[in-house]
Coordinates of C-alpha atoms and ligand atoms in Angstrom, one line a residue:
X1192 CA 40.0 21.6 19.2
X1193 CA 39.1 23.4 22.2
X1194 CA 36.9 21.4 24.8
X1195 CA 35.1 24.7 25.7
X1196 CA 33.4 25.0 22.1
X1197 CA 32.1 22.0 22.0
X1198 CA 29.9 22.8 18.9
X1199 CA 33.7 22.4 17.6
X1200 CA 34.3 19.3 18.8
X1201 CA 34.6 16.6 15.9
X1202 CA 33.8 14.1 18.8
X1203 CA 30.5 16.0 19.1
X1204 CA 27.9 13.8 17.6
X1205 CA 25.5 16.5 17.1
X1206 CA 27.6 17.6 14.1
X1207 CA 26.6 16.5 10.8
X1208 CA 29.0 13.5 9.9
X1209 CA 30.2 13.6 6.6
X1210 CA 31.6 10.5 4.7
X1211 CA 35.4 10.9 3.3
X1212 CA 35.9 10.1 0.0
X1213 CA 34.2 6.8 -0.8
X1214 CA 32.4 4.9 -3.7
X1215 CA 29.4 2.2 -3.4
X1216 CA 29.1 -0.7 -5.4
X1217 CA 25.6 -2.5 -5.4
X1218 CA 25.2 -5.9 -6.6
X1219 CA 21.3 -6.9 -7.5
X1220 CA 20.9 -3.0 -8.5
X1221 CA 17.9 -3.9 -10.1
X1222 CA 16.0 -5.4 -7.4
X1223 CA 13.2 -4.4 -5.3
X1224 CA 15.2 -3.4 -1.9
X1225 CA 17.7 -1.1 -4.4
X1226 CA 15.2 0.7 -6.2
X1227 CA 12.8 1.6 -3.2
X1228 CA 15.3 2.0 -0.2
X1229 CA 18.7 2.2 -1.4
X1230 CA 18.9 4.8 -4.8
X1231 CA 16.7 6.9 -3.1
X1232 CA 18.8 6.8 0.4
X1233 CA 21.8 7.5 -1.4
X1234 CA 19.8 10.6 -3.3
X1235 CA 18.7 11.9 0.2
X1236 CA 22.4 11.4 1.6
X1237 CA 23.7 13.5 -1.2
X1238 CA 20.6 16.2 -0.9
X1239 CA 21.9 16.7 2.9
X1240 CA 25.3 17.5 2.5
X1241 CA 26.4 13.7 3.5
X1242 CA 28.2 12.4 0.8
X1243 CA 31.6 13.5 -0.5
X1244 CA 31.7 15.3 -4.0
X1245 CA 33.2 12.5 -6.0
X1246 CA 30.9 9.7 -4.8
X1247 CA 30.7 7.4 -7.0
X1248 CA 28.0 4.7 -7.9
X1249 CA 28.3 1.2 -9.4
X1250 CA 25.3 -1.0 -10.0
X1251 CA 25.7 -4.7 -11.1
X1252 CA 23.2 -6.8 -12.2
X1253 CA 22.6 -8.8 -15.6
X1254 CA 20.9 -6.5 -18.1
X1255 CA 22.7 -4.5 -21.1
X1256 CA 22.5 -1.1 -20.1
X1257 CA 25.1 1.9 -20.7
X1258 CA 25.7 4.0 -17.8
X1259 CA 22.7 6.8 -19.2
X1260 CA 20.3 4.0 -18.9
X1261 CA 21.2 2.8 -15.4
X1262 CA 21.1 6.8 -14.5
X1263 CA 17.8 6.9 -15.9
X1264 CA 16.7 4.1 -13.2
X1265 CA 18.2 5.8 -10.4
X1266 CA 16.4 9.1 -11.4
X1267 CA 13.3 7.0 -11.4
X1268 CA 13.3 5.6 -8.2
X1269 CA 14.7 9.0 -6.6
X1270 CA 11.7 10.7 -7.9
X1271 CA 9.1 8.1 -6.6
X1272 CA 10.6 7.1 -3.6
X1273 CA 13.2 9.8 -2.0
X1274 CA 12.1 11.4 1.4
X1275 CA 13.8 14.5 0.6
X1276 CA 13.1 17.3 -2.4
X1277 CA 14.5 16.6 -6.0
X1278 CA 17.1 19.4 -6.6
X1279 CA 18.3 19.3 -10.0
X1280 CA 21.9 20.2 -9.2
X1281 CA 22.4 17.5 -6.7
X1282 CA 21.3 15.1 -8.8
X1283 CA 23.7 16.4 -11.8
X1284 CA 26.6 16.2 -9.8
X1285 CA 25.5 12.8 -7.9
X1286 CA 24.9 10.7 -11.2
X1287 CA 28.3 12.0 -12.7
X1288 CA 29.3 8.9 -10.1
X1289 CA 26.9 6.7 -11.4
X1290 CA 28.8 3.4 -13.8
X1291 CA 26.7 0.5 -14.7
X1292 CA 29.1 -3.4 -14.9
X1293 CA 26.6 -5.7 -16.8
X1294 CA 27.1 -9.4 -15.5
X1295 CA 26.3 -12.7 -13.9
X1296 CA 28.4 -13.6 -10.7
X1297 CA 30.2 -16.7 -11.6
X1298 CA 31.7 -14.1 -14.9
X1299 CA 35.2 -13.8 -14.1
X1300 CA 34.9 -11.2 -17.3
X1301 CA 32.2 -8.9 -15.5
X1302 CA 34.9 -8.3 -12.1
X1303 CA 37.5 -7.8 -14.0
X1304 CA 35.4 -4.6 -15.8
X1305 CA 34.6 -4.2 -12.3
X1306 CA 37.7 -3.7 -10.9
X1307 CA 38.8 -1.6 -14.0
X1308 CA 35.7 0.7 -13.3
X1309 CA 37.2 1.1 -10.0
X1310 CA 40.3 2.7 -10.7
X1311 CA 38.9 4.6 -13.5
X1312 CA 36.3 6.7 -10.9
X1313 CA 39.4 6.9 -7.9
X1314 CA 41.2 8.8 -10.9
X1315 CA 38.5 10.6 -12.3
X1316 CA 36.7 11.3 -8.7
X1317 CA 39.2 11.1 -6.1
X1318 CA 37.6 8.3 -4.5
X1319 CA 41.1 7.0 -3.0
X1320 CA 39.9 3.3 -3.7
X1321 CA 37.5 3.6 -0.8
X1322 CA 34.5 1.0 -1.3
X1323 CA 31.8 -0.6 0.0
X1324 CA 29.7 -3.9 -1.9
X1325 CA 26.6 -4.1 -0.8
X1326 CA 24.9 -7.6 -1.5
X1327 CA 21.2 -6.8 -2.4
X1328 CA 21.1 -9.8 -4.1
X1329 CA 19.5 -13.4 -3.0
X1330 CA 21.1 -15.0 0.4
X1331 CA 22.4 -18.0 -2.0
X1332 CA 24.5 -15.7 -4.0
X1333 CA 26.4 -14.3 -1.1
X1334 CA 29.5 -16.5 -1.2
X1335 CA 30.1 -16.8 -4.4
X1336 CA 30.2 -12.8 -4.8
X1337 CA 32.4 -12.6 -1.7
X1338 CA 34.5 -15.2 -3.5
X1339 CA 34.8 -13.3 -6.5
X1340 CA 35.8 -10.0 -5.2
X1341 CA 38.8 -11.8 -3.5
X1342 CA 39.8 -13.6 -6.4
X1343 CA 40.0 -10.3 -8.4
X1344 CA 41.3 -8.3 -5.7
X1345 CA 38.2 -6.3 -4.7
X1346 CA 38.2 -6.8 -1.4
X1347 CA 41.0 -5.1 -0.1
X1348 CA 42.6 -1.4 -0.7
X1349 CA 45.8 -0.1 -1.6
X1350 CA 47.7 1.4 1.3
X1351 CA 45.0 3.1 4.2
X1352 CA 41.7 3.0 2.2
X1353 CA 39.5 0.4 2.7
X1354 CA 36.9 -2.0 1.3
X1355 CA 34.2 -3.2 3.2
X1356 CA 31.4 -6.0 2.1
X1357 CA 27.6 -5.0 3.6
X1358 CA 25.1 -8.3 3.6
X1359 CA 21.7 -8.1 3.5
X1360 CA 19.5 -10.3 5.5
X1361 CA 19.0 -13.3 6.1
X1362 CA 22.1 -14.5 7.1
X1363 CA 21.9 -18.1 7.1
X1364 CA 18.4 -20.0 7.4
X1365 CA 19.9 -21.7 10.6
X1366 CA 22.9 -21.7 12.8
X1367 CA 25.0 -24.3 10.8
X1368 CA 24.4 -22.0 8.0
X1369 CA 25.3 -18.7 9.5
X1370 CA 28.6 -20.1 10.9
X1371 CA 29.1 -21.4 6.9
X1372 CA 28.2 -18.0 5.5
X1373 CA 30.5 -16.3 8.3
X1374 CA 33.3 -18.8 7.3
X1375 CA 33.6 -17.5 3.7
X1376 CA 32.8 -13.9 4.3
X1377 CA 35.4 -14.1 7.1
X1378 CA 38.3 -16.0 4.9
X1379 CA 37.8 -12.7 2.6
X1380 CA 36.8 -9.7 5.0
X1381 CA 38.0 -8.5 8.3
X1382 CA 35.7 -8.9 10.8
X1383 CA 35.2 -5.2 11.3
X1384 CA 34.7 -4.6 7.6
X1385 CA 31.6 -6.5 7.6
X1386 CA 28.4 -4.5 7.8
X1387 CA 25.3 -7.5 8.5
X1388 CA 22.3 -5.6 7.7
X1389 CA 19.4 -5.8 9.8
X1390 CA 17.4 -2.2 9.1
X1391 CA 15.8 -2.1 12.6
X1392 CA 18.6 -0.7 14.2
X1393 CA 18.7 2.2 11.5
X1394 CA 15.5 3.2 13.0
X1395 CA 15.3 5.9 15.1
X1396 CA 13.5 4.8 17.8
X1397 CA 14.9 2.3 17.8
X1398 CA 18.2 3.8 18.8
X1399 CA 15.8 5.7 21.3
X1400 CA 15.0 2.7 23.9
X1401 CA 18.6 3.6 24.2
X1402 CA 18.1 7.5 24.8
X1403 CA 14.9 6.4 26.8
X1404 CA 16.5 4.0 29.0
X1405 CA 19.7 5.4 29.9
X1406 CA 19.5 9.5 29.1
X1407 CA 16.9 9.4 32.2
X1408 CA 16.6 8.7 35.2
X1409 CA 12.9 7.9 36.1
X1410 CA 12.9 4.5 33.9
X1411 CA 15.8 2.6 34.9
X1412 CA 15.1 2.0 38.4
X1413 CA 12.1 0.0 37.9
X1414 CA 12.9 -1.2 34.1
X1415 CA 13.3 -4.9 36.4
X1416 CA 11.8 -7.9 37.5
X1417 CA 10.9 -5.9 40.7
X1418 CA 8.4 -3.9 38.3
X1419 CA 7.9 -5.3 35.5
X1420 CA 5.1 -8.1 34.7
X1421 CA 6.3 -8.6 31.2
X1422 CA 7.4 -7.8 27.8
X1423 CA 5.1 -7.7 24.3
X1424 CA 7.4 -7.4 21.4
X1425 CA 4.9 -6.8 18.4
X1426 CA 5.8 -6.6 14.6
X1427 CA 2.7 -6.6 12.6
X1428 CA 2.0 -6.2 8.9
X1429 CA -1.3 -5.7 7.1
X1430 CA 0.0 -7.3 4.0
X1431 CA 0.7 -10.7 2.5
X1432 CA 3.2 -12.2 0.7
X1433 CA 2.9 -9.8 -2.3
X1434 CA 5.3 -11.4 -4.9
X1435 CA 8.2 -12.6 -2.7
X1436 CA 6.5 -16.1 -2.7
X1437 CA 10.0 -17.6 -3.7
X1438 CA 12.1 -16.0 -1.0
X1439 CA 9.3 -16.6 2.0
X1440 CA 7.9 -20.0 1.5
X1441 CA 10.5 -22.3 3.4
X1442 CA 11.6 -19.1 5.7
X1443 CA 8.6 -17.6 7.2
X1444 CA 7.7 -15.4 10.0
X1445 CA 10.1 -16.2 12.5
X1446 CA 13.1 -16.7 10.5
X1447 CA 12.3 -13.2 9.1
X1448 CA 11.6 -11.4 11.3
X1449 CA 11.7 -12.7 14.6
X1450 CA 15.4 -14.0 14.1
X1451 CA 17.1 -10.6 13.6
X1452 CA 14.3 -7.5 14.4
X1453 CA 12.5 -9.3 17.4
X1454 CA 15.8 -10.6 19.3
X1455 CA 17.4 -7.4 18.5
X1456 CA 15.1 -5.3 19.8
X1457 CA 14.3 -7.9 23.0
X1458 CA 18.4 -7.4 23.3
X1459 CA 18.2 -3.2 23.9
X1460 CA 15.4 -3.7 25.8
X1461 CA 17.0 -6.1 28.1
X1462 CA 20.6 -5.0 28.3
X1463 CA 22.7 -3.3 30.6
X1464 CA 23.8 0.3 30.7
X1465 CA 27.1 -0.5 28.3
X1466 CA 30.1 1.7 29.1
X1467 CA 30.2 3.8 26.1
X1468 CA 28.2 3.7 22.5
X1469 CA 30.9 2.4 20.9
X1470 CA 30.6 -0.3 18.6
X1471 CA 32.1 -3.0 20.8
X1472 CA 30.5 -2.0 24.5
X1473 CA 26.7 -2.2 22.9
X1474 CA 27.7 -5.6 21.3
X1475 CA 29.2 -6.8 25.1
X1476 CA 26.2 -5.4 26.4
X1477 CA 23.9 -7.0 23.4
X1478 CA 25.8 -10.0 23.3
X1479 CA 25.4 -10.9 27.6
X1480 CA 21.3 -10.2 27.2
X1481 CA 20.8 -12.7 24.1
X1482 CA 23.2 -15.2 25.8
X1483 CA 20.8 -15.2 28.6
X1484 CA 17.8 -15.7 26.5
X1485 CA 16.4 -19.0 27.3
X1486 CA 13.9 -21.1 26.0
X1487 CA 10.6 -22.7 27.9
X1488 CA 10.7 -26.4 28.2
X1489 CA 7.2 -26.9 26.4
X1490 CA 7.7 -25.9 23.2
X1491 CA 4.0 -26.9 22.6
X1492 CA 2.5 -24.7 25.2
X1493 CA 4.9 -21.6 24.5
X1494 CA 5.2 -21.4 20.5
X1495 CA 2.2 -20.6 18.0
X1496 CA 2.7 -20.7 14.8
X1497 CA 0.0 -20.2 12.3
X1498 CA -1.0 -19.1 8.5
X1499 CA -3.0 -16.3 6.9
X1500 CA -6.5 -17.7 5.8
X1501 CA -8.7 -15.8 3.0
X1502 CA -10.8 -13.3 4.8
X1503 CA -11.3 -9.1 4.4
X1504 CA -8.7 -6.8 4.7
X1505 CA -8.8 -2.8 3.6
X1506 CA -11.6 -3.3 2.0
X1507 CA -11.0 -6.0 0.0
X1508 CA -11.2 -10.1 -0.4
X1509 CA -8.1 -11.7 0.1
X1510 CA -6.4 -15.3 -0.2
X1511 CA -5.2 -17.6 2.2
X1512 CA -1.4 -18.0 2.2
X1513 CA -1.6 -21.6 0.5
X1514 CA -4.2 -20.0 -2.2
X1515 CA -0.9 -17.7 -2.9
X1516 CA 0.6 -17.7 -6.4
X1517 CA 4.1 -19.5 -5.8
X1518 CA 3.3 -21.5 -2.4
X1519 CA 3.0 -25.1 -2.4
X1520 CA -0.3 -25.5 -1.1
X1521 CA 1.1 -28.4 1.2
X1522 CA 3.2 -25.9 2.7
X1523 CA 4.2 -25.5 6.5
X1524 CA 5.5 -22.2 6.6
X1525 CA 4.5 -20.0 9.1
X1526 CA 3.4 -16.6 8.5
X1527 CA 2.5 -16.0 12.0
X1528 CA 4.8 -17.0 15.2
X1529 CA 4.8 -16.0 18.8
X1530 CA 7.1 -17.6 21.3
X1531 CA 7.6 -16.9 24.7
X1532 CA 11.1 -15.9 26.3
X1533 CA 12.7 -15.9 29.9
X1534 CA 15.8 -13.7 30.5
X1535 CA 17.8 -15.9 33.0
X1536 CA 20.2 -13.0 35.1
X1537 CA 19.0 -11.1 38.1
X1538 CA 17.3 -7.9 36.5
X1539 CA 15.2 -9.8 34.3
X1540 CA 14.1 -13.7 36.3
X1541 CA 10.8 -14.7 36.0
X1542 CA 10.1 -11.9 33.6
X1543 CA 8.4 -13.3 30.3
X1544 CA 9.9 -12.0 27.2
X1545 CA 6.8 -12.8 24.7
X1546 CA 7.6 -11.9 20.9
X1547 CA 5.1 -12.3 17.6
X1548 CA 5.2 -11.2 14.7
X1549 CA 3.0 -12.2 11.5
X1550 CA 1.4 -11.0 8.5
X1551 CA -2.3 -10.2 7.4
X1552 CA -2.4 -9.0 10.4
X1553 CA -5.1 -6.0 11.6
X1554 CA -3.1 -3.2 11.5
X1555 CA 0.5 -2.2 11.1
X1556 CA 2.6 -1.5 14.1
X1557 CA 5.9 -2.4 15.8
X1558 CA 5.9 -1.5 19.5
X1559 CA 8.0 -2.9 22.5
X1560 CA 5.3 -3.0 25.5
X1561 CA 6.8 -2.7 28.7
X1562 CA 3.7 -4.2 31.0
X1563 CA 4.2 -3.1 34.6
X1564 CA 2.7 -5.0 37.9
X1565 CA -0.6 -4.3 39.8
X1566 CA 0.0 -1.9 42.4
X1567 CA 0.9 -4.4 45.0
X1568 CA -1.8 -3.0 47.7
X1569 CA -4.7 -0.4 46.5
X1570 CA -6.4 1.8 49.6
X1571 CA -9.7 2.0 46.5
X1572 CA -12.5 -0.4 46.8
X1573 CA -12.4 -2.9 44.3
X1574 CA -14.8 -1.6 41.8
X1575 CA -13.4 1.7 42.0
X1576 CA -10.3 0.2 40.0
X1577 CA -12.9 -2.4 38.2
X1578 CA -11.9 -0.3 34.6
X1579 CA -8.1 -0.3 35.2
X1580 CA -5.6 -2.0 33.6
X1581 CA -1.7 -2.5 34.2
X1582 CA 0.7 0.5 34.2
X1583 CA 2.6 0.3 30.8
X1584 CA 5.2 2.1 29.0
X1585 CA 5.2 1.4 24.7
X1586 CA 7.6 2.3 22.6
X1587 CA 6.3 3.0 19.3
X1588 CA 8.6 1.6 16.3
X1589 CA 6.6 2.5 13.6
X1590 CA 4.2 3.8 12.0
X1591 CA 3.1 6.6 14.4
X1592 CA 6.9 6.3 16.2
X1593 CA 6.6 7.7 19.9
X1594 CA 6.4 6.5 23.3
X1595 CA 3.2 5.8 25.5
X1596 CA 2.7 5.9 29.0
X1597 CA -0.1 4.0 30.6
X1598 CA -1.9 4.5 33.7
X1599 CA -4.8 5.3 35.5
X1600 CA -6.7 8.0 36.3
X1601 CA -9.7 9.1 38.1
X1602 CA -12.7 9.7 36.0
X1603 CA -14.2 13.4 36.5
X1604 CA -17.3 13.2 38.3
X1605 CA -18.9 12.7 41.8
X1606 CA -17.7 9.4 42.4
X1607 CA -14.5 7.6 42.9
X1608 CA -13.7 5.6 39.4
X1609 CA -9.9 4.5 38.1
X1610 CA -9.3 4.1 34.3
X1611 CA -6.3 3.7 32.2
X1612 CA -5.3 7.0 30.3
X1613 CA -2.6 7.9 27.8
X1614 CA 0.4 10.2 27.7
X1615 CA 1.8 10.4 24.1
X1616 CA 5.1 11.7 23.4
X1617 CA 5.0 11.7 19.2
X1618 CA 8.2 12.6 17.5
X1619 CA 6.4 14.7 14.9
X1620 CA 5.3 16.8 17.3
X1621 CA 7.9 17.3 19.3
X1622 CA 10.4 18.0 16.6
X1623 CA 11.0 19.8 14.0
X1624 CA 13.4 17.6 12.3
X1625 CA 12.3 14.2 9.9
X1626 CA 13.4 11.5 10.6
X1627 CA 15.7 9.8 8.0
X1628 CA 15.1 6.4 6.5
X1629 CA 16.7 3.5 8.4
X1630 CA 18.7 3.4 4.9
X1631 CA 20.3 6.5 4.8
X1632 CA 21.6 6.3 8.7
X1633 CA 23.3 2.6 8.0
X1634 CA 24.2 3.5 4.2
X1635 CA 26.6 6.8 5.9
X1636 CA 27.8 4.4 8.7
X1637 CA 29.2 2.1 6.5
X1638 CA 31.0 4.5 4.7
X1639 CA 31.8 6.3 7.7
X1640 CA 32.7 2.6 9.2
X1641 CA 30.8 3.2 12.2
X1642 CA 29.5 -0.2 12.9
X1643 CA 27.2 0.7 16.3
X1644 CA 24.1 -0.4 14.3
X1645 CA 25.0 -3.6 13.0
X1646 CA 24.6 -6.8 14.4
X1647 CA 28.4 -9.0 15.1
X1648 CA 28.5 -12.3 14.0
X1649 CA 28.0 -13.7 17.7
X1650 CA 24.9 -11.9 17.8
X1651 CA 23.4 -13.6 14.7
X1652 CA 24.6 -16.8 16.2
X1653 CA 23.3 -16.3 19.5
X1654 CA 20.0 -15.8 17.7
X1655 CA 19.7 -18.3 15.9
X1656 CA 20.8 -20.9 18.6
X1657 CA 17.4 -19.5 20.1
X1658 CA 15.2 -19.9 17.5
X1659 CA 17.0 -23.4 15.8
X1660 CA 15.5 -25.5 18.5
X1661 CA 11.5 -23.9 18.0
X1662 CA 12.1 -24.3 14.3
X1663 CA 13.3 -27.8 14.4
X1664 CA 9.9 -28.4 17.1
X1665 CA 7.9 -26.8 14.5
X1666 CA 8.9 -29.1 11.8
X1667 CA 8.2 -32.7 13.3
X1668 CA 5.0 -31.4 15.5
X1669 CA 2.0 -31.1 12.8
X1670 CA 0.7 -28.6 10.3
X1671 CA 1.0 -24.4 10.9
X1672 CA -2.4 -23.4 12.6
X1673 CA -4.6 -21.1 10.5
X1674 CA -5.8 -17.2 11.4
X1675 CA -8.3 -15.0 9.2
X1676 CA -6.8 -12.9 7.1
X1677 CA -7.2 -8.7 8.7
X1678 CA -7.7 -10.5 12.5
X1679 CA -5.2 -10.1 15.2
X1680 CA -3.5 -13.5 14.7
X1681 CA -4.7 -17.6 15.5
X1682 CA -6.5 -18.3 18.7
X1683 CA -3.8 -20.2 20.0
X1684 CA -1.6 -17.4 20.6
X1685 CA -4.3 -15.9 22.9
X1686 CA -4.7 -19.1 24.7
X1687 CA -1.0 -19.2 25.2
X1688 CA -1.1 -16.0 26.9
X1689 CA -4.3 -16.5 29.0
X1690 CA -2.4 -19.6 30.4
X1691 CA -0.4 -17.2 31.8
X1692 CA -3.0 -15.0 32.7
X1693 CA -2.0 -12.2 30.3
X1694 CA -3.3 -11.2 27.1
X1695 CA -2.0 -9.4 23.7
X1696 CA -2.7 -5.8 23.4
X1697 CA -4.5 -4.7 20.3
X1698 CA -2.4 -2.1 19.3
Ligands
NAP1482 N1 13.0 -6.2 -0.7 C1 13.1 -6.0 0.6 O1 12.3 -5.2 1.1 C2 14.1 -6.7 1.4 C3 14.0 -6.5 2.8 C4 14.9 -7.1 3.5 C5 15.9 -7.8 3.0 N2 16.0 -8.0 1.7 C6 17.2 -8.7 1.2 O2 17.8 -7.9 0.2 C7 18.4 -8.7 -0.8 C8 17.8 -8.2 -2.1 O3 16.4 -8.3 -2.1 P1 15.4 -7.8 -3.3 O4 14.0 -7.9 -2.8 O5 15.9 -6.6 -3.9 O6 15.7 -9.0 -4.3 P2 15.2 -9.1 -5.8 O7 14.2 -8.0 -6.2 O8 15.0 -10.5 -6.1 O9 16.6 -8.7 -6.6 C9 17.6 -9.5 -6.7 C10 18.8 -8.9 -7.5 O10 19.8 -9.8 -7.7 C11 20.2 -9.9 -9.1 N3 20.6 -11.3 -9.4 C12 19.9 -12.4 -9.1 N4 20.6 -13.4 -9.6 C13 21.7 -13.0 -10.2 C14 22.9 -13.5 -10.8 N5 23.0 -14.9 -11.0 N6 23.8 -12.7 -11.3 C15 23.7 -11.4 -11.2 N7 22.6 -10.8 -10.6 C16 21.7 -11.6 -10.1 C17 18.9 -9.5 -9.8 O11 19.4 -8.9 -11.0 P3 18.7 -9.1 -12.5 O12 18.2 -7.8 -12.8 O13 19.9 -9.5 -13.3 O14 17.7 -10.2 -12.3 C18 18.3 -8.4 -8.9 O15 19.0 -7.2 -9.2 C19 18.0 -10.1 -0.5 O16 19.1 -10.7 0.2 C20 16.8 -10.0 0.5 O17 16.8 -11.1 1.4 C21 15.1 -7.4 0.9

């Protein structure tokens, strides 16, 4: 290809990438995370142009349907839930892919029709033995499903094509666990056919801090302890439990969310420029940052952790965590955490890191809030600047996703006043395009193999040897403070802020 046209350019990333011939095979089809993110991603691949014609679908999961019935599902959830239109003749020629494999994991009888169903669709839709298995299924089923597809020869082609294995989240509950779970998915996979799923990075703006950061040159220079007061890593939800009382009690907030979203988000805000966007130089870069994570020596004074009380929220009455069908009302798990991070290398010394995350919470947002120093002399007299807070640069993760720049301003008028304004870049406004679900972006990847958005196995580690030892604090040091339901959080998390002279912004 000529390097003049670069429109031409297959290395040009503006082009539309298109997956080869590929099949996907999902185990827990039936569950919640299929139905509402990963049918309807797959629909919206297809509707775009994205998927090969043959793609083929296999769902697996214990009820007795026929092929027409799981169809009939996937036309359900593609109709509720997809982004983009329903066109009848994409969907015709997507669910010619679709095969249903009834069966339990430990059936030797259900991967053997598995594998059979396999060959069948490479023959009759030139799939060229080209899968992926994506484990939508409960985190204690993950071995033994890896386990399986080796033992019936699932989990590696014949000749070039490839098979790779795509795990949901969580990956272990600690870092013992995680090194277990990579152990077994490791004695069966490559390590670059494993796609860890954490659906953050799938977010585009999240893959903006990236653009932001290092497509510019006004934010780098002072993105540095030289500049910067400190970082508020928010990820708030408005909701409770809902019905996922058996997978959250025992995890809770931080495992969930503060483990993989939090850290990987602190990680491309903290990182250096990496030499390329290649899989391997953003994991270096990744990698270095998280390593240099450390933790404050008072635990106590650093951590909150706290549950969801009854109170009001959108109007309605609402229960306290332990009033929650399916919790132990005993229980210690945390549906609210904030801890506080240093970043021990040159750019980022002395800088506090402070991440929380919780549910019931006022509103939902997730924003990364760069907070930048006081002007370090001001020619104004003190009460001209009375109304003015710190310089600060957000970056919007969702709902409304954008960035925000924050600084002052002089009030109109006669007199000399200084308050904080807003400048708003929105991405709705700016373009044109919608931005696709987190799902569809890391569904193409994987069968694309392009593994820049999923976290390595060192990362995961890294992560959890950051949050094993708060965990393990949290478990011999008392009971879980408590928070009203619809408020910003417990006190404690303020008062661990104001002993640093900061406070949480109300987003
Ligand atoms: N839901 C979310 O928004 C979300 C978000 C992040 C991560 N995740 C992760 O994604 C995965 C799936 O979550 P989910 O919410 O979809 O779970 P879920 O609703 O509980 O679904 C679990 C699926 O696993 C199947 N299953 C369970 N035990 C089985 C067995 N012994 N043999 C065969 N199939 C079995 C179920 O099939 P049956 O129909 O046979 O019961 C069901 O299809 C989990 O790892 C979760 O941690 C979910």
């Amino acid at each position: 290809m000529s390097s003049s046209n670069p429109l031409r350019d297959p290395r040009d990333r503006r082009l539309p990438r298109i997956a080869g011939p590929s099949g996907l095979v999902i185990f827990g089809v039936t569950g919640d995370l299929s139905r509402k993110k990963l049918m309807p991603a797959i629909y919206d691949l297809a509707n775009r142009g994205l998927l090969p014609p043959g793609f083929s679908l296999v769902g697996f999961a214990r009820r007795d349907w026929e092929n027409e019935d799981f169809a009939q599902v996937v036309h359900d959830a593609v109709k509720e839930h997809a982004r983009t239109p329903f066109r009848e003749e994409v969907w015709q020629q997507l669910a010619e892919g679709f095969r249903f494999v009834p069966g339990v994991f430990d059936d030797d009888d259900a991967f053997v029709k598995l594998r059979s169903t396999i060959e069948e669709l490479d023959k009759a839709r030139g799939t060229g033995g080209n899968f992926a298995f994506y484990l939508s299924v409960p985190p204690k089923f993950f071995p033994s499903v890896v386990q399986q597809l080796k033992k019936h020869g699932l989990s590696h082609g014949q000749g070039d094509s490839w098979r790779r294995a795509v795990i949901e989240k969580p990956f272990g509950h600690d870092l013992k666990s995680a090194q277990d779970l990579n152990q077994v998915v490791h004695e069966v996979f490559r390590p670059s056919d494993v796609f860890r799923i954490d659906h953050y990075l799938g977010k585009e703006t999240v893959q903006n801090i990236l653009a932001l950061r290092f497509a510019n040159t006004m934010f780098e220079p002072i993105w540095n302890r030289s500049y910067v007061d400190h970082v508020q890593i928010t990820m708030a939800e408005d909701i409770g439990i809902g019905g996922r009382a058996g997978y959250y009690d025992g995890i809770g907030a931080a495992r969930d969310v503060i483990q993989n979203h939090l850290l990987q988000l602190l990680a491309l805000t903290a990182m250096e420029e990496p030499a390329s966007f290649d899989a391997s130089s953003l994991v270096t870069e990744k990698l270095k940052a998280l390593r240099a994570v450390k933790l404050p020596k008072e635990l106590g004074k650093h951590t909150v952790r706290a549950q969801y009380a009854p109170g009001w929220q959108g109007g309605e009455e609402v229960h306290g965590y332990l009033e929650e069908e399916g919790i132990d009302p005993h229980s210690k798990t945390d549906t609210y955490a904030a801890i506080k991070l240093e970043i021990d290398n040159r750019r980022w010394a002395g800088v506090p890191f402070y991440l929380r995350t919780g549910k019931r919470l006022g509103r939902r947002v997730t924003e990364i809030a760069v907070v930048f120093q006081r002007a370090p002399h001001s020619p104004f007299d003190a009460t001209d600047t009375q109304e003015l807070g710190q310089n600060a640069l957000v970056i919007r993760v969702q709902p409304d996703e954008g960035v925000t720049i924050r600084f002052g301003s002089k009030v109109p008028g006669t007199s000399m006043e200084i308050r904080d304004v807003t400048m708003d870049f929105q991405y709705g406004e700016s373009f044109t395009e919608s931005s696709p679900e987190a799902y569809e972006r890391l569904l193409l990847d994987v069968l694309l193999g392009e593994a820049n958005l999923f976290p390595r196995h060192e990362e995961v580690e890294q992560s959890w040897r950051i949050l094993d030892p708060i965990e393990e604090y949290w478990d011999q040091h008392g009971r879980p403070e408590q928070y009203t339901s619809g408020t910003w959080g417990p006190k404690a998390a303020d008062e661990m802020l104001a002993r640093d002279g900061r406070s949480w912004r109300r987003p």
